[in-house]
Amino acid sequence: MELSKMTMEIFTKLEQQWLNCSTNNINETKKTRILSIDGGGTSAIVATTFLVHLEHKIQSKTGDSSSRIADFFDIVAGTGIGAVLAAFLTAANSSGRPLFSAKDAAAFLDQNHSEMFKAKRSGLLRRRRGRQCAGDSLEKVLKAALSKDDKVMTLKNTCKPILVPCYDLKTSAPFVFSRAAASASEWKSLDFELWKVCRAAMATPAVFEPFELTSVDGKTTCVAVDGGLVMNNPTAAAVTHVLHNKVDFPSVNGVEDLLVLSLGNGTLSSFGNVSVGRNGDCSTGSVVDIAVDGVSETIDQMLSNVFCWNRGDYLRIQVRCSTIF
């Protein structure tokens, strides 16, 4: 489906379900709003296109041009490139307001794309065998974007709760970064610099090397690769987090208290884009793409069942086309 046509259809659906209120106060609902952004690809064109339009609609409904995505949602979760978007949308400036608008975030990713994914100089043979990118170039861009007043921001410096999964090679288990864990007095060792969390989330094998990061107090270390391998669609993790986080969400008792918007970034394993050999074998890259898409769609099906009695409270938006990347 053409992206422009797709966006018009889903914008209409979202407006009908979530933005139509009797007054200009679109936040009058008592339900907790969750925004979840998939990983996948490097441009995030699907998520950014949608979020820019959504933010514009929020501004139109409120009559306030300074309204931001973070004003509409109570928590933002993201994996891979979705984690970078989540960080940009929730990072707070010195006044406690979002550092980036959706439009600013989209423009930043577009303008810095070549620098973020600069090819790694490591010899002709290696360039042919993989898509290795220079991690130091990505790190420079992220650190500059997520600093304020010459001070590097941490998970605590967000205007809304944030959730970012990765996979820790040190423990061979998922590792979930969150503002809640960073702020909890009993978990003082779980506050990390925000740019490092994004770098960890972007450590996709065959694109970037694993990234080792240490908490602000130096007590917790994680050797991270992209959480998309196990949690490309972080919506279920976000829902579970909200249901069990009584500090930030004391009024949530069940899924009936939630509104969930889950944004995909385009499927990676669309028909015609999977590499199959003469003997029927799939390439390693195609197998990974199928696994990532499979995990995302499984999460979607599970949540559709969870919200079967409240179908209007869960909206999943995905584009089944890899050519947009």
Coordinates of C-alpha atoms in Angstrom, one line a residue:
M1 CA 0.0 0.0 0.0
E2 CA 1.3 3.5 -0.8
L3 CA 2.5 5.2 2.3
S4 CA 0.5 8.4 1.8
K5 CA -2.7 6.5 1.3
M6 CA -2.0 4.3 4.3
T7 CA -1.4 7.3 6.5
M8 CA -4.7 9.0 5.6
E9 CA -6.6 5.8 6.4
I10 CA -5.0 5.3 9.8
F11 CA -5.1 8.9 10.8
T12 CA -8.9 8.9 10.2
K13 CA -9.2 5.7 12.3
L14 CA -7.2 7.2 15.1
E15 CA -9.1 10.4 15.1
Q16 CA -12.4 8.6 15.3
Q17 CA -11.3 6.4 18.2
W18 CA -9.0 8.6 20.3
L19 CA -9.1 12.3 19.3
N20 CA -12.8 13.0 19.0
C21 CA -13.8 14.5 22.3
S22 CA -16.7 16.8 23.3
T23 CA -14.3 19.5 24.3
N24 CA -10.8 20.6 23.2
N25 CA -9.3 18.7 26.1
I26 CA -8.1 15.5 24.4
N27 CA -6.6 14.4 27.7
E28 CA -9.9 14.3 29.5
T29 CA -10.0 10.4 29.4
K30 CA -9.0 8.7 32.6
K31 CA -7.2 5.9 30.7
T32 CA -3.4 5.7 30.6
R33 CA -2.0 6.1 27.1
I34 CA 0.9 3.9 25.9
L35 CA 2.9 4.6 22.7
S36 CA 5.0 1.7 21.5
I37 CA 7.4 2.1 18.5
D38 CA 8.9 -1.0 16.8
G39 CA 12.5 -1.4 15.6
G40 CA 13.2 -2.4 12.0
G41 CA 15.0 -0.5 9.3
T42 CA 17.1 2.6 9.7
S43 CA 14.9 5.4 8.6
A44 CA 11.8 5.0 10.8
I45 CA 9.8 6.6 8.0
V46 CA 6.5 4.9 8.9
A47 CA 6.6 5.9 12.6
T48 CA 7.9 9.4 12.0
T49 CA 5.3 10.1 9.2
F50 CA 2.5 9.0 11.5
L51 CA 3.8 10.8 14.6
V52 CA 4.4 14.1 12.8
H53 CA 0.8 14.0 11.5
L54 CA -0.6 12.9 14.9
E55 CA 1.2 15.8 16.7
H56 CA -0.2 18.2 14.2
K57 CA -3.7 16.9 14.9
I58 CA -3.2 17.2 18.7
Q59 CA -2.1 20.8 18.2
S60 CA -5.2 21.4 16.1
K61 CA -7.5 19.8 18.7
T62 CA -6.0 21.7 21.6
G63 CA -5.4 25.0 19.8
D64 CA -1.9 24.9 21.2
S65 CA 1.0 24.9 18.8
S66 CA 3.4 23.9 21.6
S67 CA 1.6 20.6 22.3
R68 CA 3.8 17.5 21.8
I69 CA 3.5 13.8 21.5
A70 CA 4.7 13.4 25.1
D71 CA 1.7 15.5 26.3
F72 CA -0.7 13.0 24.8
F73 CA 1.0 9.8 26.0
D74 CA 1.9 8.7 29.5
I75 CA 4.7 6.3 28.5
V76 CA 6.7 5.7 25.4
A77 CA 8.5 2.4 24.6
G78 CA 10.8 1.8 21.6
T79 CA 13.1 -0.8 20.2
G80 CA 16.0 -0.2 17.8
I81 CA 15.4 3.0 15.7
G82 CA 12.1 3.2 17.7
A83 CA 14.1 3.6 20.9
V84 CA 15.9 6.6 19.4
L85 CA 12.5 8.1 18.6
A86 CA 11.2 7.3 22.1
A87 CA 14.2 9.1 23.6
F88 CA 13.9 12.1 21.4
L89 CA 10.2 12.5 22.1
T90 CA 10.6 12.3 25.9
A91 CA 14.0 13.9 26.6
A92 CA 13.3 17.0 28.6
N93 CA 14.8 20.5 28.2
S94 CA 15.8 22.7 31.1
S95 CA 12.1 23.7 31.5
G96 CA 10.9 20.1 31.7
R97 CA 9.3 20.3 28.2
P98 CA 10.1 17.8 25.4
L99 CA 13.4 18.6 23.8
F100 CA 12.1 17.5 20.3
S101 CA 8.8 17.8 18.6
A102 CA 7.9 14.9 16.3
K103 CA 8.7 17.1 13.3
D104 CA 12.1 18.0 14.8
A105 CA 12.9 14.3 15.5
A106 CA 11.9 13.3 12.0
A107 CA 14.1 16.0 10.5
F108 CA 17.0 15.1 12.7
L109 CA 16.9 11.5 11.7
D110 CA 16.7 12.4 8.0
Q111 CA 19.5 15.0 8.1
N112 CA 21.8 12.8 10.2
H113 CA 21.0 9.4 8.6
S114 CA 24.2 9.2 6.5
E115 CA 26.4 10.1 9.6
M116 CA 24.5 7.7 11.9
F117 CA 25.0 4.8 9.4
K118 CA 28.4 5.7 8.0
A119 CA 30.1 2.6 6.5
K120 CA 32.9 1.2 8.5
R121 CA 36.3 1.2 6.8
S122 CA 37.5 -2.3 7.3
G123 CA 38.6 -3.6 3.9
L124 CA 36.9 -4.6 0.7
L125 CA 36.1 -8.2 1.6
R126 CA 34.4 -7.3 4.9
R127 CA 32.3 -4.6 3.3
R128 CA 31.0 -7.2 0.9
R129 CA 30.2 -9.7 3.6
G130 CA 28.3 -7.4 6.0
R131 CA 26.8 -4.0 6.5
Q132 CA 29.1 -2.9 9.3
C133 CA 28.6 0.7 10.2
A134 CA 30.9 2.9 12.2
G135 CA 29.7 2.9 15.8
D136 CA 31.8 6.0 16.8
S137 CA 30.0 8.1 14.2
L138 CA 26.6 7.1 15.5
E139 CA 27.7 7.7 19.1
K140 CA 28.9 11.2 18.3
V141 CA 25.5 12.1 16.8
L142 CA 23.5 10.6 19.6
K143 CA 25.6 12.2 22.4
A144 CA 25.3 15.6 20.8
A145 CA 21.5 15.3 20.4
L146 CA 20.9 14.1 24.0
S147 CA 22.9 16.6 25.9
K148 CA 21.8 19.9 27.4
D149 CA 23.8 22.7 28.9
D150 CA 26.9 20.7 28.3
K151 CA 25.5 17.9 30.5
V152 CA 24.8 14.4 29.2
M153 CA 21.2 13.4 29.9
T154 CA 20.2 10.2 31.7
L155 CA 17.0 8.1 31.9
K156 CA 15.9 10.3 34.8
N157 CA 16.0 13.3 32.5
T158 CA 12.8 12.5 30.6
C159 CA 9.5 14.3 30.8
K160 CA 7.5 11.0 30.6
P161 CA 8.4 7.4 31.5
I162 CA 10.4 5.6 28.8
L163 CA 11.0 1.9 28.2
V164 CA 13.8 0.5 25.9
P165 CA 14.6 -3.3 25.6
C166 CA 17.9 -4.7 24.5
Y167 CA 19.6 -8.1 24.7
D168 CA 22.5 -8.5 27.2
L169 CA 25.2 -10.8 25.9
K170 CA 26.7 -10.8 29.4
T171 CA 23.7 -12.5 31.0
S172 CA 22.2 -14.0 27.9
A173 CA 18.9 -12.4 28.7
P174 CA 16.8 -9.4 27.8
F175 CA 17.7 -6.2 29.6
V176 CA 15.0 -3.4 29.8
F177 CA 16.1 0.2 30.4
S178 CA 13.4 2.3 32.1
R179 CA 13.0 5.6 33.9
A180 CA 11.1 3.8 36.6
A181 CA 14.1 1.5 37.4
A182 CA 16.5 4.5 37.1
S183 CA 14.5 6.5 39.6
A184 CA 13.7 3.8 42.1
S185 CA 15.6 4.1 45.4
E186 CA 16.2 0.4 45.6
W187 CA 17.6 0.2 42.1
K188 CA 20.1 3.1 42.1
S189 CA 22.5 1.3 39.8
L190 CA 20.0 1.3 36.8
D191 CA 20.3 4.9 35.6
F192 CA 22.2 5.1 32.3
E193 CA 23.1 7.9 30.0
L194 CA 20.3 8.3 27.5
W195 CA 22.5 8.4 24.4
K196 CA 24.1 5.1 25.5
V197 CA 20.7 3.5 25.9
C198 CA 19.9 4.5 22.3
R199 CA 23.3 3.2 21.1
A200 CA 22.7 -0.1 22.8
A201 CA 19.2 -0.3 21.2
M202 CA 20.8 0.3 17.8
A203 CA 23.4 -2.4 18.1
T204 CA 21.9 -4.6 15.4
P205 CA 24.2 -7.6 14.5
A206 CA 25.8 -7.2 11.1
V207 CA 25.2 -3.4 11.2
F208 CA 26.8 -2.3 14.5
E209 CA 29.1 -4.1 17.0
P210 CA 27.7 -5.0 20.4
F211 CA 27.9 -2.0 22.8
E212 CA 29.1 -2.2 26.4
L213 CA 27.6 0.4 28.7
T214 CA 27.8 1.1 32.4
S215 CA 25.3 2.8 34.7
V216 CA 26.0 6.3 35.9
D217 CA 27.2 5.0 39.3
G218 CA 29.5 2.4 37.6
K219 CA 27.9 -0.6 39.3
T220 CA 25.9 -2.1 36.5
T221 CA 27.3 -3.2 33.1
C222 CA 25.5 -4.5 30.1
V223 CA 27.0 -5.8 26.8
A224 CA 24.1 -5.0 24.5
V225 CA 22.8 -5.9 21.1
D226 CA 19.5 -4.6 19.5
G227 CA 16.5 -5.8 21.5
G228 CA 14.7 -6.3 18.2
L229 CA 16.1 -9.8 18.1
V230 CA 13.8 -10.8 21.0
M231 CA 11.4 -7.9 21.4
N232 CA 11.1 -5.9 18.2
N233 CA 7.6 -5.0 19.1
P234 CA 7.9 -3.7 22.7
T235 CA 4.2 -3.2 23.2
A236 CA 3.7 -6.3 25.5
A237 CA 6.6 -5.2 27.6
A238 CA 5.1 -1.7 27.9
V239 CA 1.7 -3.0 28.9
T240 CA 3.2 -5.3 31.5
H241 CA 5.4 -2.5 32.8
V242 CA 2.4 -0.2 33.3
L243 CA 0.3 -2.8 34.9
H244 CA 3.0 -3.5 37.6
N245 CA 4.3 0.1 38.1
K246 CA 2.1 1.5 40.8
V247 CA 4.5 4.4 41.4
D248 CA 3.9 6.1 38.0
F249 CA 0.5 4.5 37.3
P250 CA -1.4 4.1 40.6
S251 CA -4.8 4.2 38.9
V252 CA -4.2 1.3 36.5
N253 CA -5.8 -1.9 37.7
G254 CA -6.1 -3.8 34.4
V255 CA -6.1 -3.5 30.6
E256 CA -9.5 -1.8 30.7
D257 CA -7.6 1.3 32.0
L258 CA -5.3 1.5 29.0
L259 CA -5.2 3.0 25.6
V260 CA -2.4 1.5 23.5
L261 CA -1.0 2.7 20.2
S262 CA 1.6 0.3 18.6
L263 CA 3.5 1.6 15.6
G264 CA 5.4 -0.7 13.3
N265 CA 8.2 0.4 11.0
G266 CA 7.4 -1.7 8.0
T267 CA 7.8 -5.5 7.7
L268 CA 11.2 -6.8 6.7
S269 CA 10.2 -10.1 5.2
S270 CA 7.6 -9.1 2.6
F271 CA 7.0 -11.6 -0.2
G272 CA 9.5 -11.1 -2.9
N273 CA 12.1 -9.7 -0.6
V274 CA 13.1 -12.9 1.1
S275 CA 16.3 -14.4 -0.4
V276 CA 15.7 -18.1 -1.2
G277 CA 18.4 -20.3 -2.8
R278 CA 17.9 -22.8 -5.5
N279 CA 17.7 -25.6 -3.0
G280 CA 15.0 -23.7 -1.0
D281 CA 17.3 -22.5 1.7
C282 CA 16.8 -18.9 3.0
S283 CA 19.7 -16.6 3.6
T284 CA 20.8 -15.8 7.1
G285 CA 19.5 -12.3 6.7
S286 CA 16.1 -13.5 5.5
V287 CA 15.8 -15.8 8.4
V288 CA 16.5 -13.0 10.9
D289 CA 14.0 -10.8 9.1
I290 CA 11.3 -13.5 9.3
A291 CA 12.1 -14.1 13.0
V292 CA 11.9 -10.3 13.8
D293 CA 8.6 -9.9 11.9
G294 CA 7.2 -13.1 13.5
V295 CA 7.9 -11.9 17.0
S296 CA 6.2 -8.5 16.2
E297 CA 3.1 -10.1 14.7
T298 CA 2.9 -12.7 17.5
I299 CA 2.8 -9.8 20.1
D300 CA 0.2 -8.1 18.0
Q301 CA -2.0 -11.2 17.9
M302 CA -1.6 -11.7 21.7
L303 CA -2.6 -8.1 22.5
S304 CA -5.5 -8.2 20.1
N305 CA -6.8 -11.1 22.2
V306 CA -6.1 -9.3 25.4
F307 CA -8.1 -6.3 24.2
C308 CA -10.8 -8.4 22.6
W309 CA -13.5 -6.8 24.9
N310 CA -12.0 -3.3 24.3
R311 CA -11.0 -3.3 20.7
G312 CA -11.0 0.4 20.4
D313 CA -8.4 0.7 23.2
Y314 CA -5.7 -1.1 21.2
L315 CA -4.5 0.1 17.8
R316 CA -1.7 -1.5 15.8
I317 CA -0.4 0.3 12.7
Q318 CA 2.0 -1.6 10.3
V319 CA 3.0 -1.4 6.7
R320 CA 3.6 -4.6 4.9
C321 CA 6.3 -3.4 2.6
S322 CA 10.1 -3.4 3.0
T323 CA 10.8 -1.3 0.0
I324 CA 10.1 1.9 1.9
F325 CA 13.5 1.6 3.5

